[in-house]
Tab-separated table of C-alpha atoms and ligand atoms in Angstrom:
chain	number	residue	atom	x	y	z
A	1	UNK	CA	-108.051	-15.666	8.786
A	2	UNK	CA	-111.205	-17.650	9.704
A	3	UNK	CA	-110.652	-16.799	13.321
A	4	UNK	CA	-110.166	-13.104	12.429
A	5	UNK	CA	-113.485	-13.125	10.543
A	6	UNK	CA	-115.325	-14.455	13.597
A	7	UNK	CA	-113.845	-11.805	15.867
A	8	UNK	CA	-114.594	-9.137	13.303
A	9	UNK	CA	-118.310	-9.917	13.737
A	10	UNK	CA	-118.034	-9.586	17.491
A	11	UNK	CA	-116.181	-6.296	17.238
A	12	UNK	CA	-118.592	-4.795	14.707
A	13	UNK	CA	-121.506	-5.671	17.026
A	14	UNK	CA	-119.803	-3.779	19.839
A	15	UNK	CA	-119.353	-0.512	17.930
A	16	UNK	CA	-121.804	1.737	16.058
A	17	UNK	CA	-119.086	3.116	13.771
A	18	UNK	CA	-115.926	1.312	12.662
A	19	UNK	CA	-113.593	1.304	15.687
A	20	UNK	CA	-110.345	3.294	15.462
A	21	UNK	CA	-106.800	2.090	16.116
A	22	UNK	CA	-103.506	3.900	16.669
A	23	UNK	CA	-100.269	1.910	16.322
A	24	UNK	CA	-97.121	3.860	17.220
A	25	UNK	CA	-93.610	2.613	16.393
A	26	UNK	CA	-90.663	3.507	18.629
A	27	UNK	CA	-87.963	1.299	17.096
A	28	UNK	CA	-86.098	0.441	13.921
A	29	UNK	CA	-87.223	-0.564	10.408
A	30	UNK	CA	-87.911	-4.117	11.580
A	31	UNK	CA	-90.135	-2.715	14.322
A	32	UNK	CA	-91.968	-0.577	11.731
A	33	UNK	CA	-92.461	-3.676	9.561
A	34	UNK	CA	-94.004	-5.400	12.597
A	35	UNK	CA	-96.272	-2.361	13.106
A	36	UNK	CA	-97.495	-2.684	9.515
A	37	UNK	CA	-98.413	-6.317	10.252
A	38	UNK	CA	-100.186	-5.262	13.469
A	39	UNK	CA	-102.126	-2.680	11.426
A	40	UNK	CA	-102.904	-5.407	8.861
A	41	UNK	CA	-104.362	-7.614	11.588
A	42	UNK	CA	-106.385	-4.727	13.055
A	43	UNK	CA	-107.639	-3.705	9.614
A	44	UNK	CA	-108.884	-7.240	8.992
A	45	UNK	CA	-110.611	-7.125	12.365
A	46	UNK	CA	-112.574	-4.086	11.138
A	47	UNK	CA	-110.518	-1.264	12.661
A	48	UNK	CA	-109.679	1.948	10.792
A	49	UNK	CA	-106.373	3.650	11.537
A	50	UNK	CA	-106.190	7.084	13.183
A	51	UNK	CA	-103.377	9.435	14.163
A	52	UNK	CA	-105.360	10.775	17.085
A	53	UNK	CA	-104.776	8.974	20.359
A	54	UNK	CA	-107.822	10.525	22.016
A	55	UNK	CA	-110.189	9.085	19.382
A	56	UNK	CA	-108.676	5.588	19.460
A	57	UNK	CA	-110.533	2.498	20.630
A	58	UNK	CA	-107.235	0.654	20.760
A	59	UNK	CA	-103.737	2.119	21.181
A	60	UNK	CA	-100.719	-0.104	20.563
A	61	UNK	CA	-97.170	1.007	21.365
A	62	UNK	CA	-94.563	-1.046	19.512
A	63	UNK	CA	-91.464	-0.483	21.618
A	64	UNK	CA	-87.658	-0.529	21.330
A	65	UNK	CA	-84.997	-1.491	23.869
A	66	UNK	CA	-81.811	-0.511	22.061
A	67	UNK	CA	-80.797	2.380	24.357
A	68	UNK	CA	-81.866	3.545	27.785
A	69	UNK	CA	-83.265	6.852	26.503
A	70	UNK	CA	-85.518	4.926	24.064
A	71	UNK	CA	-87.021	3.046	27.010
A	72	UNK	CA	-87.400	6.186	29.151
A	73	UNK	CA	-89.205	7.981	26.327
A	74	UNK	CA	-91.590	5.040	25.893
A	75	UNK	CA	-92.421	4.908	29.596
A	76	UNK	CA	-93.150	8.652	29.411
A	77	UNK	CA	-95.531	8.035	26.501
A	78	UNK	CA	-97.247	5.109	28.248
A	79	UNK	CA	-97.693	7.285	31.349
A	80	UNK	CA	-99.519	9.897	29.261
A	81	UNK	CA	-102.138	7.301	28.277
A	82	UNK	CA	-103.387	7.108	31.859
A	83	UNK	CA	-105.466	10.290	31.512
A	84	UNK	CA	-106.909	9.153	28.145
A	85	UNK	CA	-107.880	5.808	29.592
A	86	UNK	CA	-109.670	7.619	32.442
A	87	UNK	CA	-111.727	9.607	29.938
A	88	UNK	CA	-112.420	6.545	27.813
A	89	UNK	CA	-112.322	3.401	29.994
A	90	UNK	CA	-113.260	1.186	27.015
A	91	UNK	CA	-110.060	2.059	25.200
A	92	UNK	CA	-107.665	-0.907	25.015
A	93	UNK	CA	-104.024	-0.046	25.755
A	94	UNK	CA	-101.488	-2.539	24.408
A	95	UNK	CA	-97.688	-2.548	24.582
A	96	UNK	CA	-95.567	-4.848	22.420
A	97	UNK	CA	-92.131	-4.977	20.796
A	98	UNK	CA	-88.570	-5.445	21.969
A	99	UNK	CA	-88.824	-3.633	25.294
A	100	UNK	CA	-91.457	-5.998	26.688
A	101	UNK	CA	-89.306	-9.032	25.838
A	102	UNK	CA	-87.525	-8.282	29.127
A	103	UNK	CA	-89.174	-9.699	32.245
A	104	UNK	CA	-88.174	-6.724	34.454
A	105	UNK	CA	-90.011	-4.381	32.045
A	106	UNK	CA	-93.162	-6.540	32.077
A	107	UNK	CA	-93.013	-6.530	35.892
A	108	UNK	CA	-92.645	-2.731	35.892
A	109	UNK	CA	-95.652	-2.321	33.569
A	110	UNK	CA	-97.776	-4.576	35.763
A	111	UNK	CA	-96.799	-2.663	38.886
A	112	UNK	CA	-96.610	0.962	37.763
A	113	UNK	CA	-98.902	1.089	34.703
A	114	UNK	CA	-101.933	-1.012	35.735
A	115	UNK	CA	-104.103	0.548	32.989
A	116	UNK	CA	-102.169	-1.409	30.315
A	117	UNK	CA	-104.560	-4.155	29.092
A	118	UNK	CA	-102.412	-6.187	26.709
A	119	UNK	CA	-98.690	-7.009	26.533
A	120	UNK	CA	-97.434	-9.171	23.686
A	121	UNK	CA	-94.019	-10.037	22.255
A	122	UNK	CA	-92.194	-9.641	18.937
A	123	UNK	CA	-92.379	-13.266	17.833
A	124	UNK	CA	-96.112	-13.915	17.889
A	125	UNK	CA	-97.855	-10.846	16.525
A	126	UNK	CA	-100.515	-13.032	14.905
A	127	UNK	CA	-102.083	-13.850	18.278
A	128	UNK	CA	-103.208	-10.225	18.683
A	129	UNK	CA	-106.800	-10.980	17.506
A	130	UNK	CA	-107.080	-13.662	20.241
A	131	UNK	CA	-105.815	-11.223	22.860
A	132	UNK	CA	-108.301	-8.534	21.802
A	133	UNK	CA	-111.109	-11.093	21.822
A	134	UNK	CA	-110.205	-12.333	25.297
A	135	UNK	CA	-109.828	-8.763	26.531
A	136	UNK	CA	-113.373	-7.925	25.394
A	137	UNK	CA	-114.989	-11.211	26.424
A	138	UNK	CA	-113.273	-11.907	29.709
A	139	UNK	CA	-112.654	-8.278	30.750
A	140	UNK	CA	-109.259	-9.489	31.851
A	141	UNK	CA	-105.738	-8.273	31.179
A	142	UNK	CA	-103.726	-10.273	28.638
A	143	UNK	CA	-100.116	-10.073	29.748
A	144	UNK	CA	-97.955	-12.608	27.951
A	145	UNK	CA	-94.668	-13.984	29.140
A	146	UNK	CA	-91.871	-12.673	26.963
A	147	UNK	CA	-90.943	-15.067	24.192
A	148	UNK	CA	-93.139	-18.115	24.333
A	149	UNK	CA	-92.812	-19.311	20.771
A	150	UNK	CA	-90.482	-18.407	17.926
A	151	UNK	CA	-91.770	-20.065	14.753
A	152	UNK	CA	-91.911	-18.045	11.555
A	153	UNK	CA	-95.539	-17.363	10.645
A	154	UNK	CA	-96.168	-16.602	6.955
A	155	UNK	CA	-99.098	-14.705	5.440
A	156	UNK	CA	-99.793	-12.381	8.349
A	157	UNK	CA	-101.884	-9.605	6.709
A	158	UNK	CA	-100.034	-6.313	6.296
A	159	UNK	CA	-101.229	-2.724	5.906
A	160	UNK	CA	-98.382	-0.736	4.378
A	161	UNK	CA	-97.825	2.959	4.993
A	162	UNK	CA	-96.534	3.914	1.545
A	163	UNK	CA	-97.617	3.120	-2.008
A	164	UNK	CA	-94.065	3.057	-3.400
A	165	UNK	CA	-91.743	2.040	-0.537
A	166	UNK	CA	-91.992	-1.251	1.322
A	167	UNK	CA	-89.890	-3.443	3.556
A	168	UNK	CA	-89.626	-7.224	3.706
A	169	UNK	CA	-88.297	-9.038	6.774
A	170	UNK	CA	-86.103	-11.789	5.321
A	171	UNK	CA	-85.007	-13.095	8.708
A	172	UNK	CA	-85.677	-12.595	12.393
A	173	UNK	CA	-83.516	-12.520	15.517
A	174	UNK	CA	-79.748	-12.222	15.859
A	175	UNK	CA	-76.945	-14.607	16.887
A	176	UNK	CA	-74.051	-12.162	16.895
A	177	UNK	CA	-74.041	-11.020	20.508
A	178	UNK	CA	-72.110	-7.800	20.018
A	179	UNK	CA	-71.176	-7.122	23.626
A	180	UNK	CA	-73.140	-3.848	23.953
A	181	UNK	CA	-76.335	-5.015	22.256
A	182	UNK	CA	-79.673	-6.139	23.701
A	183	UNK	CA	-81.193	-7.322	20.372
A	184	UNK	CA	-80.165	-11.031	20.586
A	185	UNK	CA	-81.772	-11.186	24.037
A	186	UNK	CA	-85.048	-9.585	22.997
A	187	UNK	CA	-85.436	-10.868	19.424
A	188	UNK	CA	-84.161	-14.385	20.036
A	189	UNK	CA	-82.128	-16.694	17.795
A	190	UNK	CA	-81.650	-16.068	14.100
A	191	UNK	CA	-84.247	-17.596	11.742
A	192	UNK	CA	-84.379	-17.111	7.948
A	193	UNK	CA	-87.540	-17.178	5.877
A	194	UNK	CA	-87.637	-19.512	2.885
A	195	UNK	CA	-86.404	-17.942	-0.383
A	196	UNK	CA	-89.669	-18.812	-2.162
A	197	UNK	CA	-91.786	-17.029	0.493
A	198	UNK	CA	-89.600	-13.925	0.190
A	199	UNK	CA	-89.720	-14.055	-3.621
A	200	UNK	CA	-93.530	-14.320	-3.574
A	201	UNK	CA	-93.837	-11.289	-1.296
A	202	UNK	CA	-91.335	-9.362	-3.426
A	203	UNK	CA	-93.126	-10.171	-6.715
A	204	UNK	CA	-96.466	-9.247	-5.192
A	205	UNK	CA	-95.096	-5.843	-4.170
A	206	UNK	CA	-93.592	-5.157	-7.587
A	207	UNK	CA	-96.867	-6.151	-9.279
A	208	UNK	CA	-98.703	-3.709	-6.987
A	209	UNK	CA	-96.396	-0.908	-8.182
A	210	UNK	CA	-93.924	-0.735	-5.293
A	211	UNK	CA	-90.588	0.658	-6.449
A	212	UNK	CA	-88.316	0.800	-3.433
A	213	UNK	CA	-87.935	-2.392	-1.426
A	214	UNK	CA	-85.785	-2.761	1.692
A	215	UNK	CA	-84.804	-6.253	2.835
A	216	UNK	CA	-84.592	-6.389	6.617
A	217	UNK	CA	-82.506	-8.470	8.987
A	218	UNK	CA	-80.185	-7.714	11.908
A	219	UNK	CA	-77.356	-9.248	9.872
A	220	UNK	CA	-78.594	-9.907	6.338
A	221	UNK	CA	-75.234	-11.417	5.383
A	222	UNK	CA	-75.883	-14.442	7.560
A	223	UNK	CA	-79.202	-15.055	5.760
A	224	UNK	CA	-79.788	-18.737	5.027
A	225	UNK	CA	-77.559	-20.242	7.707
A	226	UNK	CA	-80.420	-22.245	9.226
A	227	UNK	CA	-82.118	-23.192	5.935
A	228	UNK	CA	-82.164	-26.810	4.791
A	229	UNK	CA	-80.917	-25.931	1.305
A	230	UNK	CA	-77.592	-24.189	0.708
A	231	UNK	CA	-78.733	-20.690	-0.127
A	232	UNK	CA	-77.089	-17.463	1.056
A	233	UNK	CA	-77.800	-13.731	0.906
A	234	UNK	CA	-76.053	-13.275	-2.450
A	235	UNK	CA	-78.237	-16.087	-3.874
A	236	UNK	CA	-81.335	-14.350	-2.498
A	237	UNK	CA	-80.392	-11.002	-4.086
A	238	UNK	CA	-79.794	-12.764	-7.422
A	239	UNK	CA	-83.141	-14.553	-7.192
A	240	UNK	CA	-85.087	-11.350	-6.437
A	241	UNK	CA	-83.388	-9.525	-9.316
A	242	UNK	CA	-84.891	-12.018	-11.803
A	243	UNK	CA	-88.195	-10.144	-11.245
A	244	UNK	CA	-88.947	-7.797	-14.124
A	245	UNK	CA	-89.928	-4.190	-13.428
A	246	UNK	CA	-88.384	-0.905	-12.389
A	247	UNK	CA	-87.369	-0.974	-8.735
A	248	UNK	CA	-84.477	-0.545	-6.355
A	249	UNK	CA	-83.520	-3.018	-3.628
A	250	UNK	CA	-81.894	-1.833	-0.394
A	251	UNK	CA	-80.900	-4.014	2.532
A	252	UNK	CA	-80.218	-3.298	6.213
A	253	UNK	CA	-78.083	-4.231	7.975
A	254	UNK	CA	-74.919	-5.810	6.667
A	255	UNK	CA	-72.352	-7.065	9.142
A	256	UNK	CA	-68.745	-6.338	8.091
A	257	UNK	CA	-67.632	-9.769	9.385
A	258	UNK	CA	-70.012	-11.588	7.015
A	259	UNK	CA	-70.404	-9.431	3.903
A	260	UNK	CA	-68.233	-10.950	1.162
A	261	UNK	CA	-67.020	-10.528	-2.394
A	262	UNK	CA	-69.874	-12.699	-3.683
A	263	UNK	CA	-72.440	-10.156	-2.387
A	264	UNK	CA	-70.467	-7.230	-3.848
A	265	UNK	CA	-70.260	-9.036	-7.220
A	266	UNK	CA	-74.038	-9.593	-7.253
A	267	UNK	CA	-74.579	-5.872	-6.539
A	268	UNK	CA	-72.159	-5.017	-9.369
A	269	UNK	CA	-74.022	-7.266	-11.817
A	270	UNK	CA	-77.550	-6.120	-10.913
A	271	UNK	CA	-78.269	-2.399	-11.363
A	272	UNK	CA	-81.585	-2.816	-9.492
A	273	UNK	CA	-79.604	-3.091	-6.236
A	274	UNK	CA	-78.864	0.197	-4.458
A	275	UNK	CA	-75.414	1.705	-4.985
A	276	UNK	CA	-75.347	2.747	-1.352
A	277	UNK	CA	-74.443	0.039	1.152
A	278	UNK	CA	-75.185	0.356	4.869
A	279	UNK	CA	-72.175	-1.166	6.629
A	280	UNK	CA	-72.188	-0.381	10.365
A	281	UNK	CA	-68.592	-0.162	11.597
A	282	UNK	CA	-69.349	0.936	15.223
A	283	UNK	CA	-65.859	2.372	15.842
A	284	UNK	CA	-62.444	2.871	14.252
A	285	UNK	CA	-60.237	1.133	16.780
A	286	UNK	CA	-59.285	-2.560	16.714
A	287	UNK	CA	-59.060	-2.981	20.505
A	288	UNK	CA	-62.548	-1.548	20.985
A	289	UNK	CA	-63.913	-3.631	18.090
A	290	UNK	CA	-62.581	-6.729	19.853
A	291	UNK	CA	-64.193	-5.664	23.130
A	292	UNK	CA	-67.415	-5.108	21.202
A	293	UNK	CA	-67.170	-8.702	19.885
A	294	UNK	CA	-67.531	-7.465	16.317
A	295	UNK	CA	-65.054	-10.048	14.912
A	296	UNK	CA	-63.381	-7.848	12.258
A	297	UNK	CA	-60.511	-5.379	12.198
A	298	UNK	CA	-60.453	-1.948	10.556
A	299	UNK	CA	-58.087	-3.312	7.917
A	300	UNK	CA	-60.636	-6.052	7.030
A	301	UNK	CA	-63.391	-3.405	6.978
A	302	UNK	CA	-61.360	-1.269	4.579
A	303	UNK	CA	-60.613	-4.291	2.376
A	304	UNK	CA	-64.321	-4.823	1.654
A	305	UNK	CA	-64.917	-1.063	1.165
A	306	UNK	CA	-62.019	-0.919	-1.300
A	307	UNK	CA	-63.158	-4.055	-3.143
A	308	UNK	CA	-66.674	-2.590	-3.493
A	309	UNK	CA	-65.217	0.693	-4.784
A	310	UNK	CA	-63.176	-1.177	-7.411
A	311	UNK	CA	-66.160	-3.227	-8.582
A	312	UNK	CA	-69.108	-0.823	-8.317
A	313	UNK	CA	-68.616	2.631	-9.844
A	314	UNK	CA	-70.103	5.385	-7.665
A	315	UNK	CA	-70.764	3.122	-4.658
A	316	UNK	CA	-71.250	4.972	-1.342
A	317	UNK	CA	-71.532	3.815	2.255
A	318	UNK	CA	-73.535	4.664	5.329
A	319	UNK	CA	-72.739	3.474	8.837
A	320	UNK	CA	-73.530	3.369	12.566
A	321	UNK	CA	-71.071	4.522	15.240
A	322	UNK	CA	-71.080	4.142	19.007
A	323	UNK	CA	-68.863	6.554	20.980
A	324	UNK	CA	-67.860	6.022	24.594
A	325	UNK	CA	-67.849	2.218	24.777
A	326	UNK	CA	-66.639	1.168	28.287
A	327	UNK	CA	-62.904	1.738	28.577
A	328	UNK	CA	-62.589	3.662	25.292
A	329	UNK	CA	-59.906	6.354	25.587
A	330	UNK	CA	-59.840	9.681	23.758
A	331	UNK	CA	-56.954	8.402	21.582
A	332	UNK	CA	-59.032	5.365	20.627
A	333	UNK	CA	-62.002	7.607	19.854
A	334	UNK	CA	-59.723	9.626	17.541
A	335	UNK	CA	-59.294	6.459	15.431
A	336	UNK	CA	-63.058	6.659	14.766
A	337	UNK	CA	-62.664	10.269	13.591
A	338	UNK	CA	-59.875	9.141	11.286
A	339	UNK	CA	-61.968	6.317	9.826
A	340	UNK	CA	-64.955	8.617	9.256
A	341	UNK	CA	-62.727	11.127	7.446
A	342	UNK	CA	-61.144	8.336	5.357
A	343	UNK	CA	-64.323	6.574	4.225
A	344	UNK	CA	-66.481	9.708	3.867
A	345	UNK	CA	-69.830	8.048	4.568
A	346	UNK	CA	-72.846	9.699	2.938
A	347	UNK	CA	-74.903	9.065	6.063
A	348	UNK	CA	-73.835	8.315	9.622
A	349	UNK	CA	-75.991	7.309	12.594
A	350	UNK	CA	-74.080	8.219	15.747
A	351	UNK	CA	-74.901	7.120	19.269
A	352	UNK	CA	-73.466	7.465	22.756
A	353	UNK	CA	-72.967	4.030	24.310
A	354	UNK	CA	-75.890	3.076	26.525
A	355	UNK	CA	-75.508	0.362	29.160
A	356	UNK	CA	-77.981	-2.495	28.634
A	357	UNK	CA	-78.386	-4.828	31.593
A	358	UNK	CA	-77.867	-8.461	30.678
A	359	UNK	CA	-75.226	-7.740	28.012
A	360	UNK	CA	-71.474	-8.452	28.403
A	361	UNK	CA	-70.503	-4.781	28.167
A	362	UNK	CA	-72.765	-3.933	31.112
A	363	UNK	CA	-70.196	-5.708	33.311
A	364	UNK	CA	-67.250	-3.717	31.935
A	365	UNK	CA	-65.837	-0.757	33.799
A	366	UNK	CA	-66.983	2.555	32.326
A	367	UNK	CA	-65.062	5.524	33.679
A	368	UNK	CA	-65.595	8.160	30.984
A	369	UNK	CA	-68.137	10.830	31.982
A	370	UNK	CA	-71.293	11.377	29.962
A	371	UNK	CA	-70.154	14.976	29.414
A	372	UNK	CA	-66.950	13.789	27.756
A	373	UNK	CA	-68.838	11.281	25.583
A	374	UNK	CA	-71.225	14.043	24.482
A	375	UNK	CA	-68.233	16.146	23.436
A	376	UNK	CA	-66.882	13.275	21.325
A	377	UNK	CA	-70.292	12.784	19.738
A	378	UNK	CA	-70.574	16.483	18.878
A	379	UNK	CA	-67.092	16.509	17.321
A	380	UNK	CA	-68.063	13.522	15.184
A	381	UNK	CA	-71.385	15.033	14.128
A	382	UNK	CA	-69.582	18.221	13.036
A	383	UNK	CA	-67.024	16.251	10.992
A	384	UNK	CA	-69.801	14.255	9.350
A	385	UNK	CA	-71.790	17.410	8.505
A	386	UNK	CA	-68.849	18.759	6.504
A	387	UNK	CA	-68.536	15.412	4.694
A	388	UNK	CA	-72.255	15.417	3.799
A	389	UNK	CA	-71.932	18.972	2.430
A	390	UNK	CA	-69.006	17.806	0.301
A	391	UNK	CA	-71.130	14.930	-1.048
A	392	UNK	CA	-74.105	17.232	-1.704
A	393	UNK	CA	-71.900	19.721	-3.583
A	394	UNK	CA	-70.463	16.923	-5.723
A	395	UNK	CA	-73.930	16.347	-7.250
A	396	UNK	CA	-74.427	19.922	-8.499
A	397	UNK	CA	-74.655	19.852	-12.306
A	398	UNK	CA	-75.210	16.073	-12.409
A	399	UNK	CA	-78.298	14.136	-13.485
A	400	UNK	CA	-79.784	11.744	-10.928
A	401	UNK	CA	-82.734	9.365	-10.749
A	402	UNK	CA	-84.907	9.688	-7.661
A	403	UNK	CA	-88.206	8.412	-6.289
A	404	UNK	CA	-90.833	11.125	-5.736
A	405	UNK	CA	-92.158	10.956	-2.167
A	406	UNK	CA	-94.144	14.078	-1.325
A	407	UNK	CA	-96.002	16.936	-2.898
A	408	UNK	CA	-96.590	20.464	-1.545
A	409	UNK	CA	-98.540	22.342	-4.218
A	410	UNK	CA	-96.256	22.349	-7.252
A	411	UNK	CA	-93.150	21.530	-5.187
A	412	UNK	CA	-92.079	17.890	-4.938
A	413	UNK	CA	-89.625	16.037	-2.744
A	414	UNK	CA	-87.764	13.060	-4.161
A	415	UNK	CA	-85.187	10.734	-2.609
A	416	UNK	CA	-82.021	9.480	-4.252
A	417	UNK	CA	-80.689	5.950	-3.676
A	418	UNK	CA	-78.235	7.344	-1.138
A	419	UNK	CA	-81.213	8.904	0.764
A	420	UNK	CA	-80.338	12.517	-0.226
A	421	UNK	CA	-83.476	14.631	-0.619
A	422	UNK	CA	-84.010	16.582	-3.879
A	423	UNK	CA	-86.655	19.307	-4.294
A	424	UNK	CA	-88.094	20.308	-7.662
A	425	UNK	CA	-91.109	21.968	-9.263
A	426	UNK	CA	-93.505	20.235	-11.636
A	427	UNK	CA	-96.961	20.710	-13.204
A	428	UNK	CA	-97.459	16.950	-13.441
A	429	UNK	CA	-97.848	14.776	-10.351
A	430	UNK	CA	-95.060	12.164	-10.259
A	431	UNK	CA	-95.630	11.055	-6.643
A	432	UNK	CA	-94.526	7.418	-6.093
A	433	UNK	CA	-92.679	7.337	-9.434
A	434	UNK	CA	-89.047	7.643	-10.490
A	435	UNK	CA	-87.943	10.872	-12.203
A	436	UNK	CA	-84.706	12.102	-13.732
A	437	UNK	CA	-83.503	15.346	-12.206
A	438	UNK	CA	-80.729	17.773	-13.078
A	439	UNK	CA	-79.257	19.037	-9.817
A	440	UNK	CA	-79.029	22.839	-9.782
A	441	UNK	CA	-77.961	23.629	-6.231
A	442	UNK	CA	-77.988	22.901	-2.512
A	443	UNK	CA	-80.400	24.258	0.091
A	444	UNK	CA	-79.587	23.317	3.688
A	445	UNK	CA	-79.138	19.563	3.763
A	446	UNK	CA	-81.108	18.908	0.563
A	447	UNK	CA	-80.577	19.492	-3.154
A	448	UNK	CA	-82.602	21.511	-5.649
A	449	UNK	CA	-83.179	20.349	-9.230
A	450	UNK	CA	-84.896	20.813	-12.591
A	451	UNK	CA	-87.162	18.028	-13.759
A	452	UNK	CA	-86.002	16.151	-16.879
A	453	UNK	CA	-88.538	13.260	-16.316
B	501	SAH	N1	-78.227	-5.284	13.556
B	501	SAH	C1	-77.856	-4.023	13.109
B	501	SAH	C2	-78.487	-2.869	13.867
B	501	SAH	C3	-78.569	-2.957	15.320
B	501	SAH	S1	-79.264	-1.657	16.207
B	501	SAH	C4	-76.358	-3.958	13.057
B	501	SAH	O1	-75.676	-4.754	13.657
B	501	SAH	O2	-75.876	-3.089	12.389
B	501	SAH	C5	-78.712	-0.212	15.377
B	501	SAH	C6	-77.522	0.457	15.971
B	501	SAH	O3	-77.756	0.845	17.314
B	501	SAH	C7	-76.275	-0.384	16.059
B	501	SAH	O4	-75.623	-0.511	14.833
B	501	SAH	C8	-75.456	0.367	17.071
B	501	SAH	O5	-74.694	1.387	16.447
B	501	SAH	C9	-76.512	1.028	17.954
B	501	SAH	N2	-76.548	0.401	19.275
B	501	SAH	C10	-76.843	-0.882	19.581
B	501	SAH	N3	-76.739	-1.093	20.915
B	501	SAH	C11	-76.357	0.085	21.461
B	501	SAH	C12	-76.060	0.507	22.793
B	501	SAH	N4	-76.116	-0.325	23.823
B	501	SAH	N5	-75.693	1.801	22.981
B	501	SAH	C13	-75.627	2.650	21.941
B	501	SAH	N6	-75.895	2.309	20.684
B	501	SAH	C14	-76.248	1.033	20.426
B	502	SF4	FE1	-76.940	-6.117	17.863
B	502	SF4	FE2	-74.689	-6.958	16.792
B	502	SF4	FE3	-76.964	-8.295	16.343
B	502	SF4	FE4	-76.610	-5.881	15.261
B	502	SF4	S1	-75.395	-7.724	14.812
B	502	SF4	S2	-78.431	-6.610	16.301
B	502	SF4	S3	-75.432	-4.797	16.819
B	502	SF4	S4	-75.897	-8.080	18.300
B	503	F3S	FE1	-85.129	-2.610	16.531
B	503	F3S	FE2	-85.058	-1.465	18.885
B	503	F3S	FE3	-85.789	-3.948	18.681
B	503	F3S	S1	-83.631	-1.163	17.260
B	503	F3S	S2	-84.725	-4.762	16.914
B	503	F3S	S3	-86.846	-2.169	17.827
B	503	F3S	S4	-84.504	-3.119	20.259
């Protein structure tokens, strides 16, 4: 923080008005959490945030590498900055995040996007002030080698987007090496934060009035494996729930191979924990699961779903699915349809398999056409739509508790624990607070309700 203060002086001398920053996130919740830390650093350096790229003195793209189309979109966006940089040569262009943790991407940026001033990785966000300083002082590009250091740095300042919803990274990296996935290569080995550091951040948020907290990790169920003390994810949930206040705790993502009865029992015993569990299954066929290196079978997956249903009344599940994994046949894909119909997820994130160089699956033969995979995806989306409508209809006439997110005149939008959106009218402003709502009907993919408070 001392260092930041010194640079702040230098930056304020350079600008007449407070300089403006735009930080754009292209990836997942963990990426967004990183962006909030980047904004926190910039804010402490004296920058104000703006949505307008053309007015920005610094633009930072926080990138994602999970699928090829994510990377293509990002390169398109970086390309568009060329014209802006021409108009405003003093603007700093920075690219960070998972995509630039791959050497071939850094090489491509250097070669084809020479107007990029700064490239930095996912594991050392806190060096950004140094990079900005050097960029201004030495008028030299600051392109870091991917992944130089992977310590956990605590107390990085953070500028959060919302006043009621917040996320906490409880761990970093991933050791699971699912055969299709680039994350372990770009985010490095799994590291867990200390329980006390997480508890302090959690308590701070609750004392500031935050009501909806999401714990983040690529596989939260392996939390604690590298800690000195014996302390697992269920212990962490229990510890956080000793905090008094009205809040709901979500966590993403659980891995079906590691979630256990102990975690389900802690959810059962602590009503502050969300009654919707995100449990990515990826596909419904045991042979494909084995090829994916997921280390569970569908029968084991169903065992944990059924145990949770026995223990936690009203529990629901959301999931991720990949269709068209190399070698997957139509019959095997149909097992995924069957699973989706059986479990009836409230929310499903569906993707077509995307080949990621450097992963095991990239070496597997893939002879299904993209057209065919798109057809499978569309079938699955249609099935899931009908299931969501069924879920939405089941709430009509019921009373639910939801967190109010947005206001448009007298109309408000609130979100239930299972992420369903509920719209209602009110004369009082309940934004960022919980309300009780009586569901009256369904409109499109959201619900309508009367306010009970
Ligand atoms: N760690 C989390 C999330 C990982 S990324 C988990 O294991 O659940 C989020 C989702 O992206 C994954 O669950 C998977 O469904 C999807 N995904 C990952 N790699 C992919 C690839 N190569 N092609 C298509 N989808 C992919
Ligand atoms: Fe990727 Fe698997 Fe790790 Fe999730 S658990 S980030 S899918 S390797
Ligand atoms: Fe997230 Fe994309 Fe990285 S999904 S972990 S931002 S590769």
